[in-house]
Coordinates of C-alpha atoms and ligand atoms in Angstrom, one line a residue:
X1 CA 0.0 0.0 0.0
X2 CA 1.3 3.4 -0.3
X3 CA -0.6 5.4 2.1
X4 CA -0.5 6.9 5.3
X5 CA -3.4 7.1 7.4
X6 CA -4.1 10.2 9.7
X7 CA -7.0 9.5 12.2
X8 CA -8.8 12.6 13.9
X9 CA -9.2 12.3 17.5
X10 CA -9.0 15.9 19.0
X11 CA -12.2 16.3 19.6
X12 CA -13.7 16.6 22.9
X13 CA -16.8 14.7 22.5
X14 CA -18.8 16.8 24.5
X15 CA -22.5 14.7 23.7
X16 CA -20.8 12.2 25.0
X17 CA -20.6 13.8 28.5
X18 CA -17.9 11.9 30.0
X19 CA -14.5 12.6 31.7
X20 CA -12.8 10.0 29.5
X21 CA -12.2 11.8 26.0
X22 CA -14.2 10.0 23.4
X23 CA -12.2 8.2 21.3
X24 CA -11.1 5.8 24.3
X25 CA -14.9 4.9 24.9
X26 CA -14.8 1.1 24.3
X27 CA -17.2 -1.2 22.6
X28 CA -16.3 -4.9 22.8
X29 CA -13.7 -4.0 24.9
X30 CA -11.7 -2.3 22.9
X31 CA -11.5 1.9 22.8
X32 CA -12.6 3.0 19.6
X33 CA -9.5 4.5 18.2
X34 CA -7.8 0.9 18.6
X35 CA -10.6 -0.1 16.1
X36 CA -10.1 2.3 13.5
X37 CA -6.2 1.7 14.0
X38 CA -6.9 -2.5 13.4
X39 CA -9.0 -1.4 10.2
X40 CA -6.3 0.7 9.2
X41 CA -3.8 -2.2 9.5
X42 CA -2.9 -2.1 5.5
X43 CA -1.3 1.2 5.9
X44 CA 2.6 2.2 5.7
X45 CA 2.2 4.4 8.6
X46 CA -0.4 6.1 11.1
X47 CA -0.9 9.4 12.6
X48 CA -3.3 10.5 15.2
X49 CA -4.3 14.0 15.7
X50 CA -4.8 14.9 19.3
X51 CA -6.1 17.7 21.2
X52 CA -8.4 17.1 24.0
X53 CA -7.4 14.8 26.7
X54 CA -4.2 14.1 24.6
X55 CA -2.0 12.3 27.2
X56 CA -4.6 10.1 28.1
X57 CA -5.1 8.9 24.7
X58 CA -0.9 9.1 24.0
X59 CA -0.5 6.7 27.2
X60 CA -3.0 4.1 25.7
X61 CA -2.0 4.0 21.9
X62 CA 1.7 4.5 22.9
X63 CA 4.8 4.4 20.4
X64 CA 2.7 2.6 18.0
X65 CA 1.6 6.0 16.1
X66 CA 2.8 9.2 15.3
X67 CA 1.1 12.3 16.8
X68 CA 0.0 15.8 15.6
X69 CA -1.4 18.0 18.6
X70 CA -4.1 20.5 17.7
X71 CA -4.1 23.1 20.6
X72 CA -7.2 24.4 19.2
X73 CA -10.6 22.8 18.2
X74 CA -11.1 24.8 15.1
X75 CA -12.7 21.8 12.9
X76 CA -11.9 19.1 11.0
X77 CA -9.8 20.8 8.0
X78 CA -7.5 22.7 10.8
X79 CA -7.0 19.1 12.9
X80 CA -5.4 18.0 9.3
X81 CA -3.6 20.8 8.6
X82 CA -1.4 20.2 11.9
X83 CA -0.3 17.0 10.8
X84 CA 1.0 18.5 7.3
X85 CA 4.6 17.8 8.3
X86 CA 3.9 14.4 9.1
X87 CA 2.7 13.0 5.5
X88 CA 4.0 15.6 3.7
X89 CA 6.5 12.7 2.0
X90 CA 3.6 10.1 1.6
X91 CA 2.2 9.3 -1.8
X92 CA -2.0 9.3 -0.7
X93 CA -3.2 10.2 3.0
X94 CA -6.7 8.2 4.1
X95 CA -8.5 10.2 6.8
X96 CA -10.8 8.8 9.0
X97 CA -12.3 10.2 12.5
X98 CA -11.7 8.3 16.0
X99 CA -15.2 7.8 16.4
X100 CA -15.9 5.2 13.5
X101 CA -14.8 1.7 14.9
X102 CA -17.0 0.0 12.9
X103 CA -15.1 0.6 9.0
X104 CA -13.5 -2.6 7.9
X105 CA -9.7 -3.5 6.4
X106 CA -12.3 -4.7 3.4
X107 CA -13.6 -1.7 2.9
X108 CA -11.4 0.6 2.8
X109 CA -8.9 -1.6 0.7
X110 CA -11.7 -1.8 -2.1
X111 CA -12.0 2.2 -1.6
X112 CA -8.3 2.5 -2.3
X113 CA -8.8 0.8 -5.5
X114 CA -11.4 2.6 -6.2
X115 CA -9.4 5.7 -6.1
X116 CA -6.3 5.1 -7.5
X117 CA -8.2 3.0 -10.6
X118 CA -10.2 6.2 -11.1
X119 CA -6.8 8.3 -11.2
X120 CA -9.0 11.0 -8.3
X121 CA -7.1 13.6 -5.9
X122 CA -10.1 12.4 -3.8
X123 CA -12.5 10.0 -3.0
X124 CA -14.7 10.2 -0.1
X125 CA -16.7 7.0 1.2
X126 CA -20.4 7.9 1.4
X127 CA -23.5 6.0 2.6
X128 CA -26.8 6.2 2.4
X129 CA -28.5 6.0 5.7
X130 CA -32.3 5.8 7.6
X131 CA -31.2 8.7 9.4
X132 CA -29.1 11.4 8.0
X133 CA -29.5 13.6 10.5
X134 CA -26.6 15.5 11.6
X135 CA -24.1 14.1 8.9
X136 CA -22.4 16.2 6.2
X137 CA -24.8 15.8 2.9
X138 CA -23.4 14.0 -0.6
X139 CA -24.2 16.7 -3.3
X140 CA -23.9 15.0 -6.9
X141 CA -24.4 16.7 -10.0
X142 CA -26.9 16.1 -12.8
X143 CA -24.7 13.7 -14.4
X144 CA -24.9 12.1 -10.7
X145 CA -21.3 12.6 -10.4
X146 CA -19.9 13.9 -6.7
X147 CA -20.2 17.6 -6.2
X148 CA -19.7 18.7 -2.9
X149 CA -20.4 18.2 0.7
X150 CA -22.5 20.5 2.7
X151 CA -22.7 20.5 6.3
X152 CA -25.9 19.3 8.3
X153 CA -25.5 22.9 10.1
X154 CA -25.2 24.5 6.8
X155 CA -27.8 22.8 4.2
X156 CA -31.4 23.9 3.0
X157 CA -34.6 22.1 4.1
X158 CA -33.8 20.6 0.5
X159 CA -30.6 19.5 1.2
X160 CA -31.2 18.1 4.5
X161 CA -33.8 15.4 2.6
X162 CA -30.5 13.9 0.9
X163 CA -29.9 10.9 2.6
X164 CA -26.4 10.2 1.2
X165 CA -23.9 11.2 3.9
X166 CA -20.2 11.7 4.5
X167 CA -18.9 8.8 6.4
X168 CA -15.3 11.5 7.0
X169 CA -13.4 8.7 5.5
X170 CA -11.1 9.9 2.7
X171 CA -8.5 9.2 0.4
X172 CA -6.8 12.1 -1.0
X173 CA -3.5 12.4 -2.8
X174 CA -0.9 14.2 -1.0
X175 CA -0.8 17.0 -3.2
X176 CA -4.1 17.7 -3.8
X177 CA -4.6 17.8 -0.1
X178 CA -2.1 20.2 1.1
X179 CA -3.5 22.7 -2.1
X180 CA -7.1 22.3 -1.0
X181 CA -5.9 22.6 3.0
X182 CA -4.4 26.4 2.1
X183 CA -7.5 27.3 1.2
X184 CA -10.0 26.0 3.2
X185 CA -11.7 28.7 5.1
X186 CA -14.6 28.7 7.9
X187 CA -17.2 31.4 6.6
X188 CA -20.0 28.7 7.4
X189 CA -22.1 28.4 10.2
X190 CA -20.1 26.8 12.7
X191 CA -17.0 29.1 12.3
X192 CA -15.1 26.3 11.4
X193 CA -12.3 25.0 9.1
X194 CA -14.5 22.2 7.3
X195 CA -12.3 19.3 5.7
X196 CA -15.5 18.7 3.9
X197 CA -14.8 22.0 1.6
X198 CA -12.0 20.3 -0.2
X199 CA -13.9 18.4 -2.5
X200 CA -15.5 21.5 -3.6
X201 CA -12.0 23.6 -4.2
X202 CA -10.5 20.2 -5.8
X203 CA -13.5 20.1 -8.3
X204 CA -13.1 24.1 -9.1
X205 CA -9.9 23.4 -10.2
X206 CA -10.9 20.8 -12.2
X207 CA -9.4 17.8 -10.5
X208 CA -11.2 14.8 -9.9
X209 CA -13.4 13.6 -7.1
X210 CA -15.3 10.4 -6.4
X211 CA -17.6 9.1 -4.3
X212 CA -17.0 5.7 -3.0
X213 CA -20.2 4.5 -1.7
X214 CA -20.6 1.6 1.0
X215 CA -23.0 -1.5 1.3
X216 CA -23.4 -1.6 4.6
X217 CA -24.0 1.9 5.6
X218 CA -23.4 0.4 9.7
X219 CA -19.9 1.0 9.3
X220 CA -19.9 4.4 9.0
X221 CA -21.8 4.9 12.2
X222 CA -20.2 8.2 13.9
X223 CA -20.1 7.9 17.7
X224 CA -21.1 11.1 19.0
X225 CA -23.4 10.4 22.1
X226 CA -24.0 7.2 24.5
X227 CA -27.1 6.0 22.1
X228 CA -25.0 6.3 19.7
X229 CA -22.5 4.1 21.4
X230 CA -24.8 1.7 21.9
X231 CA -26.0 0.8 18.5
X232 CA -22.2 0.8 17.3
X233 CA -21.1 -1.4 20.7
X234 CA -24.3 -4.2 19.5
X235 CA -23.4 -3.6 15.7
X236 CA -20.2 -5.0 16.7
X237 CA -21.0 -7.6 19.1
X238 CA -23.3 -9.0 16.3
X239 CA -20.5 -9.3 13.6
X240 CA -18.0 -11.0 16.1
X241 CA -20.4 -13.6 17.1
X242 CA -21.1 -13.9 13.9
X243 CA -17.8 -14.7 12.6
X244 CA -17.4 -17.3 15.2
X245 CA -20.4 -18.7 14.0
X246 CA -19.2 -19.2 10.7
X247 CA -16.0 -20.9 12.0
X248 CA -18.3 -23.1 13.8
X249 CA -19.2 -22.1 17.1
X250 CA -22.9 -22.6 18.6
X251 CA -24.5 -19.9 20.7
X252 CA -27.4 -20.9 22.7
X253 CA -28.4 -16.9 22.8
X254 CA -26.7 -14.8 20.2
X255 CA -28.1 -12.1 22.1
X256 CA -26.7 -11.9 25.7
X257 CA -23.1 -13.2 24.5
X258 CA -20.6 -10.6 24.6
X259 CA -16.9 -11.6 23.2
X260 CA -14.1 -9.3 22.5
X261 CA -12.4 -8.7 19.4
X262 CA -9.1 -11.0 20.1
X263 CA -11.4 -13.7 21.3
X264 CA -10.6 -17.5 19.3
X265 CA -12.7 -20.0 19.7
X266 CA -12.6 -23.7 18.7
X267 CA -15.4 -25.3 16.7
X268 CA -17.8 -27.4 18.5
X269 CA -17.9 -25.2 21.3
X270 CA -21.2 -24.0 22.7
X271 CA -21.5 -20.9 24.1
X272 CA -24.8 -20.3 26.6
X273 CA -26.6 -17.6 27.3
X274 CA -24.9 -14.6 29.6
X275 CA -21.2 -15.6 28.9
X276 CA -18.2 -12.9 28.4
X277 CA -14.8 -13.7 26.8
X278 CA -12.8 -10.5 27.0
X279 CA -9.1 -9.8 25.9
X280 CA -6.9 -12.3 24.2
X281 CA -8.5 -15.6 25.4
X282 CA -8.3 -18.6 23.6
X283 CA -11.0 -21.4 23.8
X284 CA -10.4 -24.8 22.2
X285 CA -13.0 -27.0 20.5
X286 CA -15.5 -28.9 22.0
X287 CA -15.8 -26.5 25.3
X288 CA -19.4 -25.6 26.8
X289 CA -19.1 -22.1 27.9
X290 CA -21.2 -20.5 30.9
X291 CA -24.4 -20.3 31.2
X292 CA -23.4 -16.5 32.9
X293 CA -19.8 -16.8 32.9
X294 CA -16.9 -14.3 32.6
X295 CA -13.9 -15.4 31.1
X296 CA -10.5 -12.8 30.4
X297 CA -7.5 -13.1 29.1
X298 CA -7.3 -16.9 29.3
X299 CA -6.8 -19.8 27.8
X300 CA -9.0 -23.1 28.0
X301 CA -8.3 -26.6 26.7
X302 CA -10.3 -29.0 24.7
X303 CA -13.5 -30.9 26.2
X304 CA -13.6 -28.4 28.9
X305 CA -16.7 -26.9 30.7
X306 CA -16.7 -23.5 32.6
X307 CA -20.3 -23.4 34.2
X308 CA -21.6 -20.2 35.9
X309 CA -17.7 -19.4 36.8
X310 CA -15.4 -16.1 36.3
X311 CA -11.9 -16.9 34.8
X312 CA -9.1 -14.7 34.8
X313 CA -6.1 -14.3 33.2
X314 CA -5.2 -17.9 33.4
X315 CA -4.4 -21.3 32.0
X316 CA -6.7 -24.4 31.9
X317 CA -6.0 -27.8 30.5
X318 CA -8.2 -29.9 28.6
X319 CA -11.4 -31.8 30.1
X320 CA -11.5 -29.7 33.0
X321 CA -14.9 -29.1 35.0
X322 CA -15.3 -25.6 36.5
X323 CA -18.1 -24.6 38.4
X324 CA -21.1 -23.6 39.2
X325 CA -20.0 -20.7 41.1
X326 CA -16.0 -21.2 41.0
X327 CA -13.4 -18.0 40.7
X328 CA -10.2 -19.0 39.1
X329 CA -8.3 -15.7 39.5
X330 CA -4.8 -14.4 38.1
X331 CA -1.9 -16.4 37.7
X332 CA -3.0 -20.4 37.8
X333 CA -2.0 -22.8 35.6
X334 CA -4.6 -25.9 35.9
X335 CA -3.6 -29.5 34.0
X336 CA -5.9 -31.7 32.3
X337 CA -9.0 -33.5 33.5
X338 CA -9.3 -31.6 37.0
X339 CA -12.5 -30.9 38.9
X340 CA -13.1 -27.4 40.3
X341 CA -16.1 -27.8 42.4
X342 CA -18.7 -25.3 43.5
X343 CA -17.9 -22.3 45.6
X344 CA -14.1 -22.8 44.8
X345 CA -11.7 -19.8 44.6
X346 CA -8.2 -20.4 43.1
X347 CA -5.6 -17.9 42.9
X348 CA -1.8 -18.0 41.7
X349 CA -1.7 -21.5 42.2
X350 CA -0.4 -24.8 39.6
X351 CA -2.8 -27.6 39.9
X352 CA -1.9 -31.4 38.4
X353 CA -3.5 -33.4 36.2
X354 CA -6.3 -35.5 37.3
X355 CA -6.8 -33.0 40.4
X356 CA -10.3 -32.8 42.2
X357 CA -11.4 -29.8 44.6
X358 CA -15.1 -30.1 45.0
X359 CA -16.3 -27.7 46.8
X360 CA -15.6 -25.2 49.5
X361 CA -12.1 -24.4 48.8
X362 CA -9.3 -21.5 49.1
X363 CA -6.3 -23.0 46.9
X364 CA -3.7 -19.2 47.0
X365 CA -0.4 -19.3 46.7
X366 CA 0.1 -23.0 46.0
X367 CA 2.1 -25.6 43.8
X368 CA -0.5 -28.5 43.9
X369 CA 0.4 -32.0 42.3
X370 CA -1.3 -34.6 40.2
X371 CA -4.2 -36.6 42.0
X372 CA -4.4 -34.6 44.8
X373 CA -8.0 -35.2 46.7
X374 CA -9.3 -32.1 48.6
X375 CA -12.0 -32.5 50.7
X376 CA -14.6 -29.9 51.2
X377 CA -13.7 -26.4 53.0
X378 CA -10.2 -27.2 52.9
X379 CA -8.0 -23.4 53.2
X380 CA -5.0 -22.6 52.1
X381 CA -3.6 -20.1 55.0
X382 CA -1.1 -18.3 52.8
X383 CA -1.0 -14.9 54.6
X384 CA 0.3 -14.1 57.6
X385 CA -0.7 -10.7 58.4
X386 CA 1.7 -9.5 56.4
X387 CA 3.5 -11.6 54.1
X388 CA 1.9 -14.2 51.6
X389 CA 3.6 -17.8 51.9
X390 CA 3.4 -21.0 49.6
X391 CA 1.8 -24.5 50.1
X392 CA 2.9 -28.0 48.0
X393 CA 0.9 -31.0 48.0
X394 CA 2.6 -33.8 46.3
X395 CA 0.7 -36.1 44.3
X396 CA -1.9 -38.4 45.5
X397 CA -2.3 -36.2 48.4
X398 CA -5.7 -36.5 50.6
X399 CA -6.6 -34.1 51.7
X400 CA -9.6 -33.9 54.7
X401 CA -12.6 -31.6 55.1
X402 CA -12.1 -28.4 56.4
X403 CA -8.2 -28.9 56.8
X404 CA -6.5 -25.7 57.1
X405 CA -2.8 -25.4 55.9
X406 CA -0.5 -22.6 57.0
X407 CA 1.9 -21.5 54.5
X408 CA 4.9 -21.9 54.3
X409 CA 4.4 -26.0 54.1
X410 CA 4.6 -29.1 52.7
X411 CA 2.3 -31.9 52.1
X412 CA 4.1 -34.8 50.7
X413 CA 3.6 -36.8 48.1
X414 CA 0.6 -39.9 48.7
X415 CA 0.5 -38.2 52.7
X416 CA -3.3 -38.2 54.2
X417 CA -4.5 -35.3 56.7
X418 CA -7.4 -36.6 58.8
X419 CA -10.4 -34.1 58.5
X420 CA -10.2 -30.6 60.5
X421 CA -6.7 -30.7 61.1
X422 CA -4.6 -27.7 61.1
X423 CA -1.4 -28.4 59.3
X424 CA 1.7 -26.3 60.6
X425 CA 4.5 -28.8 59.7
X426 CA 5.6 -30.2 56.7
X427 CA 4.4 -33.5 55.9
X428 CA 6.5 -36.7 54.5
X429 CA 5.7 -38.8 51.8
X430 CA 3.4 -40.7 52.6
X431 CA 2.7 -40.1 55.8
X432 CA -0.7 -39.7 58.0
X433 CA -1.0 -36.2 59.6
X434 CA -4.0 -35.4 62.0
X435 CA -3.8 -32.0 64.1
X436 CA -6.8 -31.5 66.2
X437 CA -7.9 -31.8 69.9
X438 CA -9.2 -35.4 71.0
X439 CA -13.2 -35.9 70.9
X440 CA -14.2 -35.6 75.3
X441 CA -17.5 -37.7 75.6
X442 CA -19.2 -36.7 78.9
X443 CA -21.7 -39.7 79.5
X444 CA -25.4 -38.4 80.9
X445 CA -23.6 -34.9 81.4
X446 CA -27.3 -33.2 79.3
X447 CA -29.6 -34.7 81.8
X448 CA -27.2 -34.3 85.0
Ligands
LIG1 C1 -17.8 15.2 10.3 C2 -18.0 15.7 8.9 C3 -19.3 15.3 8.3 C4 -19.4 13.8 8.4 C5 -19.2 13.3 9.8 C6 -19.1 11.7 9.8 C7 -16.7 17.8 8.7 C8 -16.8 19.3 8.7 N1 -17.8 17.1 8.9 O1 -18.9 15.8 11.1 O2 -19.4 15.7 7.0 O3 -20.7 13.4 7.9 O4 -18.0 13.7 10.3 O5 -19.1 11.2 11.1 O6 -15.6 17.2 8.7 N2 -11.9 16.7 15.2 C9 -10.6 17.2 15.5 N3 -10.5 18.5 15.6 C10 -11.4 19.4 15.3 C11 -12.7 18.9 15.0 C12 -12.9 17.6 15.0 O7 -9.7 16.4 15.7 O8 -11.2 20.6 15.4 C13 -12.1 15.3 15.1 C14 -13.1 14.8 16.2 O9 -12.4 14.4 17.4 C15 -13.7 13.6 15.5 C16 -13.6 13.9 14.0 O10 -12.6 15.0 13.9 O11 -13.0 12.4 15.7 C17 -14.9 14.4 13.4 O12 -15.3 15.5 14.1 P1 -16.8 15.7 14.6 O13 -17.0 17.0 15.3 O14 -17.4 14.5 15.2 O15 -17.5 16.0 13.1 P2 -19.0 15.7 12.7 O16 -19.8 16.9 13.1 O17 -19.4 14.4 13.1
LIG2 CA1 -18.6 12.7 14.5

């Protein structure tokens, strides 16, 4: 490819009435910028205009653009102007704003062809929508050719019935861009320095200008205000599911599952209804997911089953059973074939193959073997006050009910703890601990 793209994202977003600056609103879990920076992924470099709430956005997008800052709000035509410098060299600039996560690699590659096939200085990606309402209007001429743009703020009762809009995604050649940008001026209604007016200087000097115009007018969707975030946010949700539909995923209820963007699921899986997969988690085939489950940044082997459970950031083996009601939190790596019982909470800990903790159970800060039994309400004492320590069970441990073990310790390999005991002292292989007070039967003692 031999453009540079230049995203817009200076803008306050005032409908949007929120401290976070707009562009880092998220919808499936992603800020919207990042969005338009994945579709933009065919470009040979990317600049991002900021203004308002600039370090905020810098610190989440990072080294991975160039910026421009616009001290000024003075409209869309200025906000490019102040990147000048920056794509001076490059061959074609593509424009898009921050607010339009929902524009596709797809689509914008077939616009590219569009305009350099058709030799234009610019093409502008229009759509026609249900409500135009405050977009920038497509004006063609008789010969139905592109003729301008005129602003929602600026257009006749006439005008305002077009239904064609300006999705603000352009290609321009370099040239043709800076020449228009010295002469864009804001004698319109909002004061402003429209972008939008290139197309008309471009065409009075007789260069050409196309209009490239979408299928799917959903992808142009501008996020100005929370409604409007929500229609872009389900538009999105839709087409992810989708796609892992078509790679062979069932969903019980398409409509209450919410998965990210970096989401990969294997086929065969079913997903029920209320389940979340956020960040870069991957699920392998043949899985049953939720119902009402949370699962980030994880990864979950074959066969397995995560039942009415939240998973985070960690690693699960293949024919695993989790839940109902289990919390796997940051940090565990579980093997194969284990069974995490009901109200189970798991944090930091390695867990071998073959493992069962049924129920009631605090495993933090532990380095669990293979075939390790624990019975129910069995915790893991692993802070002191204030230090955390670590617990091992060897393999083929058994483990009583509602054994406590303080951390630091040792349970060795095959070793059995009698139920209630509270383990302060390594155990050997092996061995059989109990740590509890004797049973005192008083005979009669109720009725004397
Ligand atoms: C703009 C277009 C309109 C189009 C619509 C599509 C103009 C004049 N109008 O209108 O034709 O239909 O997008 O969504 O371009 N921004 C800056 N600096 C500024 C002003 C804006 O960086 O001084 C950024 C904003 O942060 C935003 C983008 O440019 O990301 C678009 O600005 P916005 O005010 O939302 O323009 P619209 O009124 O939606
Ligand atoms: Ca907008």
């Amino acid at each position: 490819m031999m453009y540079t793209a230049l995203i817009l994202a200076a803008g306050e977003g005032k409908r949007m009435k929120s401290r976070l600056p707009k562009v880092l609103h998220e919808i499936a879990f992603k800020p919207l910028i990042c969005w338009v920076l994945e579709a933009v992924s065919g470009a040979d470099g990317r600049i991002v205009v900021v203004g308002h709430g600039a370090d905020e956005v810098k610190s989440v997008l990072g080294e991975s653009v160039s910026y421009a800052v616009q001290e000024q709000r003075l409209g869309t035509g200025h906000a490019v102007a102040q990147a000048k410098d920056l794509f001076r060299d490059a061959r074609r600039v593509l424009i898009l704003s921050g607010d339009t996560p929902l524009i596709t690699r797809q689509t914008l590659d077939a616009a590219y062809a569009c305009h350099t096939s058709g030799g234009n200085a610019v093409t502008v990606l229009t759509a026609h929508v249900p409500n135009p309402n405050g977009y920038g209007r497509i004006l063609r001429g008789s010969d139905g050719n592109l003729a301008g743009i005129v602003e929602h703020a600026d257009a006749s009762e006439a005008q305002r019935a077009i239904t064609e809009v300006n999705s603000g995604i352009y290609f321009f050649d370099t040239d043709a861009l800076l020449f228009a940008l010295d002469r864009i001026s804001n004698g319109n209604a909002q004061g402003e320095y429209y972008l939008t007016d290139a197309i008309g200087i471009l065409l009075g000097e007789h260069k050409k200008a196309g209009a490239f115009t979408l299928g799917d007018h959903n992808e142009i969707i501008g996020i100005n205000d929370r409604v409007q975030l929500a229609a872009a946010s389900e538009r999105m949700r839709e087409r992810i599911i989708r796609r892992h539909m078509e790679n062979g995923v069932t969903f019980l209820s398409p409509q209450t599952a919410y998965i990210g963007g970096g989401a990969v699921i294997g086929r065969d899986t079913i997903i029920m209804p209320n389940t979340v997969i956020e960040g870069d988690t991957t699920v392998a085939e043949g899985c049953v997911i939720g119902p009402n489950s949370r699962i980030t940044a994880s990864e979950i082997g074959a066969g397995s089953e995560i039942n009415n459970s939240v998973v985070v950031a960690s690693k699960i083996g293949g024919g695993v059973h989790v839940g109902p009601f289990a919390y796997i939190r940051p940090h565990c790596e579980i093997g194969d074939n284990i069974k995490i019982g009901d109200f189970v909470e798991i944090k930091n800990a390695v867990i071998g193959d073959g493992t069962k903790v049924s129920h009631l159970t605090y495993i933090g800060d532990a380095d669990v073997g293979a075939g390790v039994n624990f019975g129910c309400g069995t915790v893991i004492v692993n802070y002191d006050g204030s230090k955390k320590h670590r617990a091992t069970v060897g393999d083929g441990a058994f483990i009583g009910c509602n054994t406590n073990l303080v951390s630091p310790v040792r349970v060795g390999d095959g070793a059995f703890i009698a139920a209630g005991s509270t383990i302060t002292e390594d155990i050997p292989n092996h061995a059989f601990a109990i740590a509890r007070s004797r049973q005192t039967v008083k005979t009669e003692w109720k009725r004397k």
